[in-house]
PDB file of C-alpha atoms and ligand atoms in Angstrom:
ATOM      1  CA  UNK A   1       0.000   0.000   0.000  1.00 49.00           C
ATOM      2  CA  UNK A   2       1.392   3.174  -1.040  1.00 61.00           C
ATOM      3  CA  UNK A   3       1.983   6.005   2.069  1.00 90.00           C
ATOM      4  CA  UNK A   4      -0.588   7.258   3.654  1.00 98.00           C
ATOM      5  CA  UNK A   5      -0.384  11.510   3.831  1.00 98.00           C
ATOM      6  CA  UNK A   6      -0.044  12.867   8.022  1.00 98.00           C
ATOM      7  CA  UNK A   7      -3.013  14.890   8.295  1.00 98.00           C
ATOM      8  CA  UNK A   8      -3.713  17.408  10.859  1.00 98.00           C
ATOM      9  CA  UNK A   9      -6.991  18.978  11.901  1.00 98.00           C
ATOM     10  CA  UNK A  10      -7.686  22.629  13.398  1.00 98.00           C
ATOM     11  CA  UNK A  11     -10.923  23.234  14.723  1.00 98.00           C
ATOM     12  CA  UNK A  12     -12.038  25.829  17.017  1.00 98.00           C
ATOM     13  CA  UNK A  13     -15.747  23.319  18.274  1.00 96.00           C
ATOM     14  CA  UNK A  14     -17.621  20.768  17.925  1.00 96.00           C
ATOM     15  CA  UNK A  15     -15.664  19.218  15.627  1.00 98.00           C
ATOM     16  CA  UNK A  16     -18.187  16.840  13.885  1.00 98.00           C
ATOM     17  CA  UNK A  17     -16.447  17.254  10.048  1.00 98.00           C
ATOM     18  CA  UNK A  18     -12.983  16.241  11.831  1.00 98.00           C
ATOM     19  CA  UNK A  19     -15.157  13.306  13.127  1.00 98.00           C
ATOM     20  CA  UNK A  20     -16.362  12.381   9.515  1.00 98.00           C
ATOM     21  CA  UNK A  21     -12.497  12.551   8.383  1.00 98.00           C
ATOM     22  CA  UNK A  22     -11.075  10.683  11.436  1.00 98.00           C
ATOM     23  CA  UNK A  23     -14.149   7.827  10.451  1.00 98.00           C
ATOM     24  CA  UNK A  24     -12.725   7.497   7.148  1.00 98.00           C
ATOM     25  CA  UNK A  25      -9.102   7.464   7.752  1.00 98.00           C
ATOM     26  CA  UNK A  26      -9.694   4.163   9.854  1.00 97.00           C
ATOM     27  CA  UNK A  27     -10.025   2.450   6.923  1.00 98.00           C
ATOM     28  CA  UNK A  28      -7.092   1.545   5.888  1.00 96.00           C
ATOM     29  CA  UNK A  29      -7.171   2.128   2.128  1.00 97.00           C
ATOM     30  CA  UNK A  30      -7.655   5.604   3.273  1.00 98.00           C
ATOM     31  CA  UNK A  31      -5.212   7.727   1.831  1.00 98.00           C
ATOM     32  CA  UNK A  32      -4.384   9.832   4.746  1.00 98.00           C
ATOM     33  CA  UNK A  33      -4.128   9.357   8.307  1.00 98.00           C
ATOM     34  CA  UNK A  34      -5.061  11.871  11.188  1.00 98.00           C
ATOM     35  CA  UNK A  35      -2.193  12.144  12.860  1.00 98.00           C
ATOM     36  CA  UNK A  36      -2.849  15.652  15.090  1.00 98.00           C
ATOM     37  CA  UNK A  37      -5.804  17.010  15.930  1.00 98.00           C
ATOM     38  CA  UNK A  38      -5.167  21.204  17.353  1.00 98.00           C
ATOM     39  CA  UNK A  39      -7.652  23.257  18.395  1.00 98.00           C
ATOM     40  CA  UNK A  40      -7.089  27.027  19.335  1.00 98.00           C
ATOM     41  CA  UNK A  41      -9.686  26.354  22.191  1.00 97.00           C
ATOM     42  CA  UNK A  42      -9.233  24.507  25.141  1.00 96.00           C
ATOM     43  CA  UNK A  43     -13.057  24.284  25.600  1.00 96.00           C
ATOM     44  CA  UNK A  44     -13.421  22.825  22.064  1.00 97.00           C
ATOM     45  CA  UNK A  45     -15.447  19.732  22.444  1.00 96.00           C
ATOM     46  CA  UNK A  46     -14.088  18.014  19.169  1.00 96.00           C
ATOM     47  CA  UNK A  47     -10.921  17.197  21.476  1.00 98.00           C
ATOM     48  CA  UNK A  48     -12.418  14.528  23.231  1.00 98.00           C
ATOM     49  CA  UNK A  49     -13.579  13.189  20.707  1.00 98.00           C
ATOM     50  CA  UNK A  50     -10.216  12.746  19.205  1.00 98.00           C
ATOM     51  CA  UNK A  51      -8.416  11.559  22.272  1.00 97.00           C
ATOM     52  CA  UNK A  52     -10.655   8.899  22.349  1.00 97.00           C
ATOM     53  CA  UNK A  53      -9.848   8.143  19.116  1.00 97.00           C
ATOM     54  CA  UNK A  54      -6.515   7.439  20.017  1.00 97.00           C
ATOM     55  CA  UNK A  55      -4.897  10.840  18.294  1.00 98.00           C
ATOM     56  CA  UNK A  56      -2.099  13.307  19.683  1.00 98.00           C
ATOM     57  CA  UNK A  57      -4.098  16.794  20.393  1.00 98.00           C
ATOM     58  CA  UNK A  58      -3.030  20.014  21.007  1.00 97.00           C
ATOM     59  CA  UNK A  59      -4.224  23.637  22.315  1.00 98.00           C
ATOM     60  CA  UNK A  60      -2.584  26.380  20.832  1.00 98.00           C
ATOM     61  CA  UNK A  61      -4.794  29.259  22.616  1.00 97.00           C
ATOM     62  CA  UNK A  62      -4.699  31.993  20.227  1.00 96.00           C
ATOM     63  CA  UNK A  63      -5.701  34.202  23.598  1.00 96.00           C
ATOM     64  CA  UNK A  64      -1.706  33.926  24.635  1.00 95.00           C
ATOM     65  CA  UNK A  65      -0.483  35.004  21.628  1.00 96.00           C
ATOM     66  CA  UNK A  66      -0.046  38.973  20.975  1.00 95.00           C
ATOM     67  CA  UNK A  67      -0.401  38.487  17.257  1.00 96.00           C
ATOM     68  CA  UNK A  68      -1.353  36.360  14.444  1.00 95.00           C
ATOM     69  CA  UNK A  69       2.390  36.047  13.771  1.00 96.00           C
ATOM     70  CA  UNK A  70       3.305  34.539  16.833  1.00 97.00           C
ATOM     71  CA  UNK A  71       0.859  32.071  16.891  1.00 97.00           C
ATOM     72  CA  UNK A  72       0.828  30.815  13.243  1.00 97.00           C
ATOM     73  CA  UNK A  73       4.230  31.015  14.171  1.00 97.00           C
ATOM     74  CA  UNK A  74       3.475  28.431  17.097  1.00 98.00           C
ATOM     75  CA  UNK A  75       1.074  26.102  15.329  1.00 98.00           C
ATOM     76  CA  UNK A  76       3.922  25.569  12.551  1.00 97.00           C
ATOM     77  CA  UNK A  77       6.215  24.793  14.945  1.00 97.00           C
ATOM     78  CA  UNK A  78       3.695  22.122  15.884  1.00 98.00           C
ATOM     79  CA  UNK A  79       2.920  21.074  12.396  1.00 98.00           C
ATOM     80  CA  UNK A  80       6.492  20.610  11.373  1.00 97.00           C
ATOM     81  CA  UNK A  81       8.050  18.145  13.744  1.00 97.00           C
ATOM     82  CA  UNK A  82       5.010  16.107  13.591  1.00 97.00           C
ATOM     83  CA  UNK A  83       5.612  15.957   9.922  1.00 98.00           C
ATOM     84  CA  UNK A  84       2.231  17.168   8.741  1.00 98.00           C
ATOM     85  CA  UNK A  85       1.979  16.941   5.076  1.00 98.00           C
ATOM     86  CA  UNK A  86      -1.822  18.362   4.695  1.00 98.00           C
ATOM     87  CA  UNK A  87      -3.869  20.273   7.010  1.00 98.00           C
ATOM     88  CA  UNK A  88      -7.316  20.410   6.754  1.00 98.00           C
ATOM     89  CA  UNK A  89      -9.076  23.498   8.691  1.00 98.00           C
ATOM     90  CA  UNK A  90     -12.867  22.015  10.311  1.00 98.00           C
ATOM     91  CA  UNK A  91     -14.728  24.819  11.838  1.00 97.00           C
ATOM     92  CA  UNK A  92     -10.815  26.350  12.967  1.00 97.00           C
ATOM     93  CA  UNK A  93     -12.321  29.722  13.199  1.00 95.00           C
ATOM     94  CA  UNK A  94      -9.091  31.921  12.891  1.00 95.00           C
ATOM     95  CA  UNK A  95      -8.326  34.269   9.979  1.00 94.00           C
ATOM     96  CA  UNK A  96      -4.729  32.654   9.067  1.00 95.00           C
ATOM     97  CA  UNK A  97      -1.542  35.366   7.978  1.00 97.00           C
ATOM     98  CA  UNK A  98      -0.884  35.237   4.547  1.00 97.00           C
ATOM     99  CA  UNK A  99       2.874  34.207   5.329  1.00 97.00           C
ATOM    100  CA  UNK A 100       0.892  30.648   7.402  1.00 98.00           C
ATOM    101  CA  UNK A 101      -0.920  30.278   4.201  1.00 98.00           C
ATOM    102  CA  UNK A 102       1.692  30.313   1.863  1.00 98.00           C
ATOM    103  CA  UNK A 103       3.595  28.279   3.708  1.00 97.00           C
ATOM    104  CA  UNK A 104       0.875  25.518   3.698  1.00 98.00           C
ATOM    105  CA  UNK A 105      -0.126  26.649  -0.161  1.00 98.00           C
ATOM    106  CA  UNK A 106      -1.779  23.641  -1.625  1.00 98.00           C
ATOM    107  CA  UNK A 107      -1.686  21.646   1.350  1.00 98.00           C
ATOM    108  CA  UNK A 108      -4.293  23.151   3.411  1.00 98.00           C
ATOM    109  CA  UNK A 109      -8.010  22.133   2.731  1.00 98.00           C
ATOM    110  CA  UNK A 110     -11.229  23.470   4.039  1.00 98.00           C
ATOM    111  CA  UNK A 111     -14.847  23.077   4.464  1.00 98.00           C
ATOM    112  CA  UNK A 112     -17.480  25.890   4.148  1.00 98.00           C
ATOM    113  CA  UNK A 113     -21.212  25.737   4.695  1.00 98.00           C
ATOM    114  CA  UNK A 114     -22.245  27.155   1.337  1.00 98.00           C
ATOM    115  CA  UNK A 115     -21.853  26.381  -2.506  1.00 98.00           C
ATOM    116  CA  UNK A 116     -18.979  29.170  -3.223  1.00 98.00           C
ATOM    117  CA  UNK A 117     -18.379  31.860  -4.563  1.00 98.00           C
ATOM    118  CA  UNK A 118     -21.930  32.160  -3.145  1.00 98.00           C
ATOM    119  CA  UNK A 119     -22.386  33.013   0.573  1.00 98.00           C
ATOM    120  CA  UNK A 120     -18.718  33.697   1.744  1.00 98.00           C
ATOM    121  CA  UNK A 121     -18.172  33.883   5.359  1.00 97.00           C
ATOM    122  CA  UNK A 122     -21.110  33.583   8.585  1.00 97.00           C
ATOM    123  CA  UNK A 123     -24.639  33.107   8.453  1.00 98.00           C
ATOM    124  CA  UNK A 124     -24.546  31.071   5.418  1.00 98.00           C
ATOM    125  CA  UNK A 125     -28.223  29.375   5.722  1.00 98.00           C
ATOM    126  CA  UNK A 126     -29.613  32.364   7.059  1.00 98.00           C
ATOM    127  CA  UNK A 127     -28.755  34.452   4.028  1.00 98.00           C
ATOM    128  CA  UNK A 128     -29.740  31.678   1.935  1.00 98.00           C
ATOM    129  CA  UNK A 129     -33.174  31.470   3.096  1.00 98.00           C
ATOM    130  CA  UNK A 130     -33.724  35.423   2.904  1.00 98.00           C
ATOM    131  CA  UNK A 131     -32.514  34.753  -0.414  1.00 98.00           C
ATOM    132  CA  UNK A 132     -35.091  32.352  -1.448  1.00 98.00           C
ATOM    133  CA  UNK A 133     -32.257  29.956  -3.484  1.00 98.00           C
ATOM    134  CA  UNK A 134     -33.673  26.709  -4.075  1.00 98.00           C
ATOM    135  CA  UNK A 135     -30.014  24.892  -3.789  1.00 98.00           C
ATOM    136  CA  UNK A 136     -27.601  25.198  -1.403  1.00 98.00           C
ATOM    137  CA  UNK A 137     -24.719  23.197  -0.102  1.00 98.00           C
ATOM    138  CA  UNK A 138     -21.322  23.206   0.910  1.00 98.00           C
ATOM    139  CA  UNK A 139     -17.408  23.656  -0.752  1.00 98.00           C
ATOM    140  CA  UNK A 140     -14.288  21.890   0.163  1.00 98.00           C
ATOM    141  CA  UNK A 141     -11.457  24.148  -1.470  1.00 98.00           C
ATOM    142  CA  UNK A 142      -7.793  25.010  -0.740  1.00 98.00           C
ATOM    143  CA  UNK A 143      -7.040  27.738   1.369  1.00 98.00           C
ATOM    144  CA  UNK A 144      -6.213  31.273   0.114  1.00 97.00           C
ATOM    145  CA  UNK A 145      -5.328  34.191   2.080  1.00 95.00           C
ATOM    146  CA  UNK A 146      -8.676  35.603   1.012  1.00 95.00           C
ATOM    147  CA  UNK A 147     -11.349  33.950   3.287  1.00 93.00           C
ATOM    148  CA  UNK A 148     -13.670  31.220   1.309  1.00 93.00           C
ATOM    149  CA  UNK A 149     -11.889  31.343  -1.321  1.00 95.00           C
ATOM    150  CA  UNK A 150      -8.739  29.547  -3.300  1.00 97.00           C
ATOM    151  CA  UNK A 151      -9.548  26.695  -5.761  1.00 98.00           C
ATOM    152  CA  UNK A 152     -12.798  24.276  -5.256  1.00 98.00           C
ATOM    153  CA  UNK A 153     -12.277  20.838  -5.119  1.00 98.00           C
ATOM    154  CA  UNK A 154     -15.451  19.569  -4.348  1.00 98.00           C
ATOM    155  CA  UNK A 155     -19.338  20.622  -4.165  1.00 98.00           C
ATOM    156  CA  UNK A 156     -22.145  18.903  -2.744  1.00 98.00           C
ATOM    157  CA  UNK A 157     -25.735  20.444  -3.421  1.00 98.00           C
ATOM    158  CA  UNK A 158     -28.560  20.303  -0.881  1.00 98.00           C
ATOM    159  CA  UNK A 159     -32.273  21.049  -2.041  1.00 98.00           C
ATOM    160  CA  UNK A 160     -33.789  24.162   0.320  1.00 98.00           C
ATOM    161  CA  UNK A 161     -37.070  23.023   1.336  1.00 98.00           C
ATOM    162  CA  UNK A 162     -40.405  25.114   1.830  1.00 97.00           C
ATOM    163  CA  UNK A 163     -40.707  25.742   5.451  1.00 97.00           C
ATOM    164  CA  UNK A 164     -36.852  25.230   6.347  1.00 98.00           C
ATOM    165  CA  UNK A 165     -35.418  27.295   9.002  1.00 98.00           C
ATOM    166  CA  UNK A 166     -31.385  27.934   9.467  1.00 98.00           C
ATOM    167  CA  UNK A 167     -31.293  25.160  11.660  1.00 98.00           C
ATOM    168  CA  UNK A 168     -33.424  22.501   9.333  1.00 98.00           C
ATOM    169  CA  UNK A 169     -30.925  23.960   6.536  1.00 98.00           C
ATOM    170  CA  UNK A 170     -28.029  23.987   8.654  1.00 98.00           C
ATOM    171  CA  UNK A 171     -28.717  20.041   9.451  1.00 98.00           C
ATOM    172  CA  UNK A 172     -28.875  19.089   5.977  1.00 98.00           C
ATOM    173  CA  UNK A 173     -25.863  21.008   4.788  1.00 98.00           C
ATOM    174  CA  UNK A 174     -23.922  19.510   7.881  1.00 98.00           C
ATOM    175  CA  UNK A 175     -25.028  16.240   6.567  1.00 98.00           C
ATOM    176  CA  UNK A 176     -23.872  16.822   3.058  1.00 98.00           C
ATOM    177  CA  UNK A 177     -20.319  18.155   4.809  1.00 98.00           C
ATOM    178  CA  UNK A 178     -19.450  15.014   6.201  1.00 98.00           C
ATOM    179  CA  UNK A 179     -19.838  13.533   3.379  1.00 98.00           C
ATOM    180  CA  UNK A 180     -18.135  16.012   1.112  1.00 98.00           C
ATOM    181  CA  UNK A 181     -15.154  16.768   3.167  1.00 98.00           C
ATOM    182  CA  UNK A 182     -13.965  12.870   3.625  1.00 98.00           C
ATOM    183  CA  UNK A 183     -14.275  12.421  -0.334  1.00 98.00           C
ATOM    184  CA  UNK A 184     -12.451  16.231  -0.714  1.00 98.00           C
ATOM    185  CA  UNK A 185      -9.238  15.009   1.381  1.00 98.00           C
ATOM    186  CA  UNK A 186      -9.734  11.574  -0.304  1.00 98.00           C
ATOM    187  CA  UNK A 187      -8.888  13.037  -3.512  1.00 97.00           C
ATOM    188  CA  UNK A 188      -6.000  15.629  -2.589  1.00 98.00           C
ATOM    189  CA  UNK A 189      -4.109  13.149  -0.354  1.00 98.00           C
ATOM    190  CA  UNK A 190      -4.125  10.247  -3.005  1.00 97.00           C
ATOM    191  CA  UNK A 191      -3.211  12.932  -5.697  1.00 96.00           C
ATOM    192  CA  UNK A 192      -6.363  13.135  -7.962  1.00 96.00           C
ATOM    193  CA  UNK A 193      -6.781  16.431  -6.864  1.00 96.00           C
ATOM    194  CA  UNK A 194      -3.959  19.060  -7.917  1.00 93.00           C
ATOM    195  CA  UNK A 195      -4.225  22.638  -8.734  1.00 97.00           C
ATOM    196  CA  UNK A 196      -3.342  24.332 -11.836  1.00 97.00           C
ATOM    197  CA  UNK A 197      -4.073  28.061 -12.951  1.00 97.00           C
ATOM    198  CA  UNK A 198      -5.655  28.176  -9.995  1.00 97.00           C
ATOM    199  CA  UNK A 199      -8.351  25.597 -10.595  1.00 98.00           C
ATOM    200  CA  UNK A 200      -8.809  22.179  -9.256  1.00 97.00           C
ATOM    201  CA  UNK A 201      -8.153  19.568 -11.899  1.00 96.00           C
ATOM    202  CA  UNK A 202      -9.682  15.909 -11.211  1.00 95.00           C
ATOM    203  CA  UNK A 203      -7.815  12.684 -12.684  1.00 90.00           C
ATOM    204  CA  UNK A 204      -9.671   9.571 -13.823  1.00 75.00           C
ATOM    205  CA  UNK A 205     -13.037  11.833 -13.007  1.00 73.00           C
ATOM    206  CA  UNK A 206     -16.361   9.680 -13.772  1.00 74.00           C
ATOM    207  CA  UNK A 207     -19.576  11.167 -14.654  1.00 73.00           C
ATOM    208  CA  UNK A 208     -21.287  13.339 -12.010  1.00 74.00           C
ATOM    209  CA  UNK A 209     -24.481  11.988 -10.988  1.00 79.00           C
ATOM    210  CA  UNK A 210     -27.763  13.400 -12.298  1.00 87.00           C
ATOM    211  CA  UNK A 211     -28.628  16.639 -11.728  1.00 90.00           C
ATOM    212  CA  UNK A 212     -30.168  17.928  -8.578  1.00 93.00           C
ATOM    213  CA  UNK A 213     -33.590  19.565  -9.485  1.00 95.00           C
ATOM    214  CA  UNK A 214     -35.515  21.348  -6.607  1.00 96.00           C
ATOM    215  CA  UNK A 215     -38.587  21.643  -6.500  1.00 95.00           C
ATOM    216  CA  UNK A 216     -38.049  18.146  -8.208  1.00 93.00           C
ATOM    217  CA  UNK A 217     -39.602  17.412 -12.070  1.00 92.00           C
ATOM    218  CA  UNK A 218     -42.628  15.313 -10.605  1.00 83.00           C
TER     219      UNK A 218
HETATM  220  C1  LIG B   1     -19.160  23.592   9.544  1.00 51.01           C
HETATM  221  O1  LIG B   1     -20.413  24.008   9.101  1.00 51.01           O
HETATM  222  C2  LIG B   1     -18.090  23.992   8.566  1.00 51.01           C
HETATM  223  O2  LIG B   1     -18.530  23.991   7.249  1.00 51.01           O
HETATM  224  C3  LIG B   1     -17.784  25.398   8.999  1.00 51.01           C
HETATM  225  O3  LIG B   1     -17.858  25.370  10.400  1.00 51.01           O
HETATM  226  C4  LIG B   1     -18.729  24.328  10.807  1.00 51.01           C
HETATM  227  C5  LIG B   1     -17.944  23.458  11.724  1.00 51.01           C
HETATM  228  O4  LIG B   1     -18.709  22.436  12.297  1.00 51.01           O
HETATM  229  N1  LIG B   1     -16.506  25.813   8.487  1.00 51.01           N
HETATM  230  P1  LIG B   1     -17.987  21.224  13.033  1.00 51.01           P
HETATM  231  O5  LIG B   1     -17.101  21.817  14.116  1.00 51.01           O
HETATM  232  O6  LIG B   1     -17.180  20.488  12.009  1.00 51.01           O
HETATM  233  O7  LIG B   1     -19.089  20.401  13.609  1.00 51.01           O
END
């Protein structure tokens, strides 16, 4: 079996898209394997989670840090001797320096509740709905220094239904993430997924399934 890519994960919460990507890696054809989990909160609840999963953690409180410098500064220093090859940000809710993000160009991943460029940044499902869209969904892309953006490697498209409210949304895009972001690190870590000209270009890419209609035909 060919290497498996270190992966680490920064969240900032619950965690429960780090839990869909730790799930997947414990199958051993994975390509990657979660080998840190960091979170810039000591309260986050994801830890646990991943300490019972049997994976190193660590709390890099931005709160002791004076500025963004030093402590991108201090998670690379973490990153680096626990030779982290990819990191993939889930719910990490931390504007990065451009200097961290160049560092980590093309090897940082991350999910975000909305089908980009649509719905950048907070209150995705909430905007959504005033909106009136009839599809929504979620993006896994690289990480640019601009926030919610950088090249798209995946999309997965949820129907908006009459009735829904930002949390029945919310649930059904969440759904759709842990799906997404599992298949999104599947395909950068076993090198399907590569960036050129700033767009994501898939190898050996089958046929999409049929479209997603909403309201459906009949
Ligand atoms: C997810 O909706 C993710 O798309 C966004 O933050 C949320 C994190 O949720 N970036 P969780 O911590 O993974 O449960």
């Amino acid at each position: 079996m060919s290497e498996r890519k270190r992966v680490a994960i920064l969240i900032s919460g619950r965690g429960s898209n780090m839990k869909a990507l730790v799930e997947a890696s414990q199958d051993p054809a994975y390509p990657a394997e979660i080998a840190l989990v960091l979170s810039n909160r000591p309260s986050a609840t994801g830890l646990a989670y991943a300490e019972g999963a049997g994976i190193s953690t660590c709390v890099i409180d931005h709160k002791s840090h004076a500025s963004r410098e030093s402590f991108d500064a201090a998670i690379d220093a973490k990153l680096r001797p626990s030779r982290i090859e990819l990191v993939a940000l889930a719910g990490f809710m931390r504007i990065m320096t451009a200097g961290f993000v160049e560092a980590w160009r093309d090897r940082m991943i991350n999910i975000h509740p909305s089908l980009l460029p649509s719905y950048k940044g907070l209150y995705t499902h909430e905007r959504a709905l005033a909106d009136g869209v009839k599809i929504h969904g979620c993006t896994s892309h690289f990480v640019r220094h601009d926030v919610d953006a950088g090249p798209i490697i995946a999309q997965a498209a949820v129907p908006v239904l009459e009735g829904d409210t930002p949390d029945t949304l919310s649930a059904r895009v969440l759904a759709a993430e842990h799906q997404l972001y599992p298949h999104a690190l599947r395909l950068v870590a076993s090198g399907q997924a590569h960036v050129r000209d700033e767009r994501v270009i898939i190898s050996a890419q089958s046929m999409a399934a049929a479209p997603l209609i909403n309201p459906p035909l009949r």
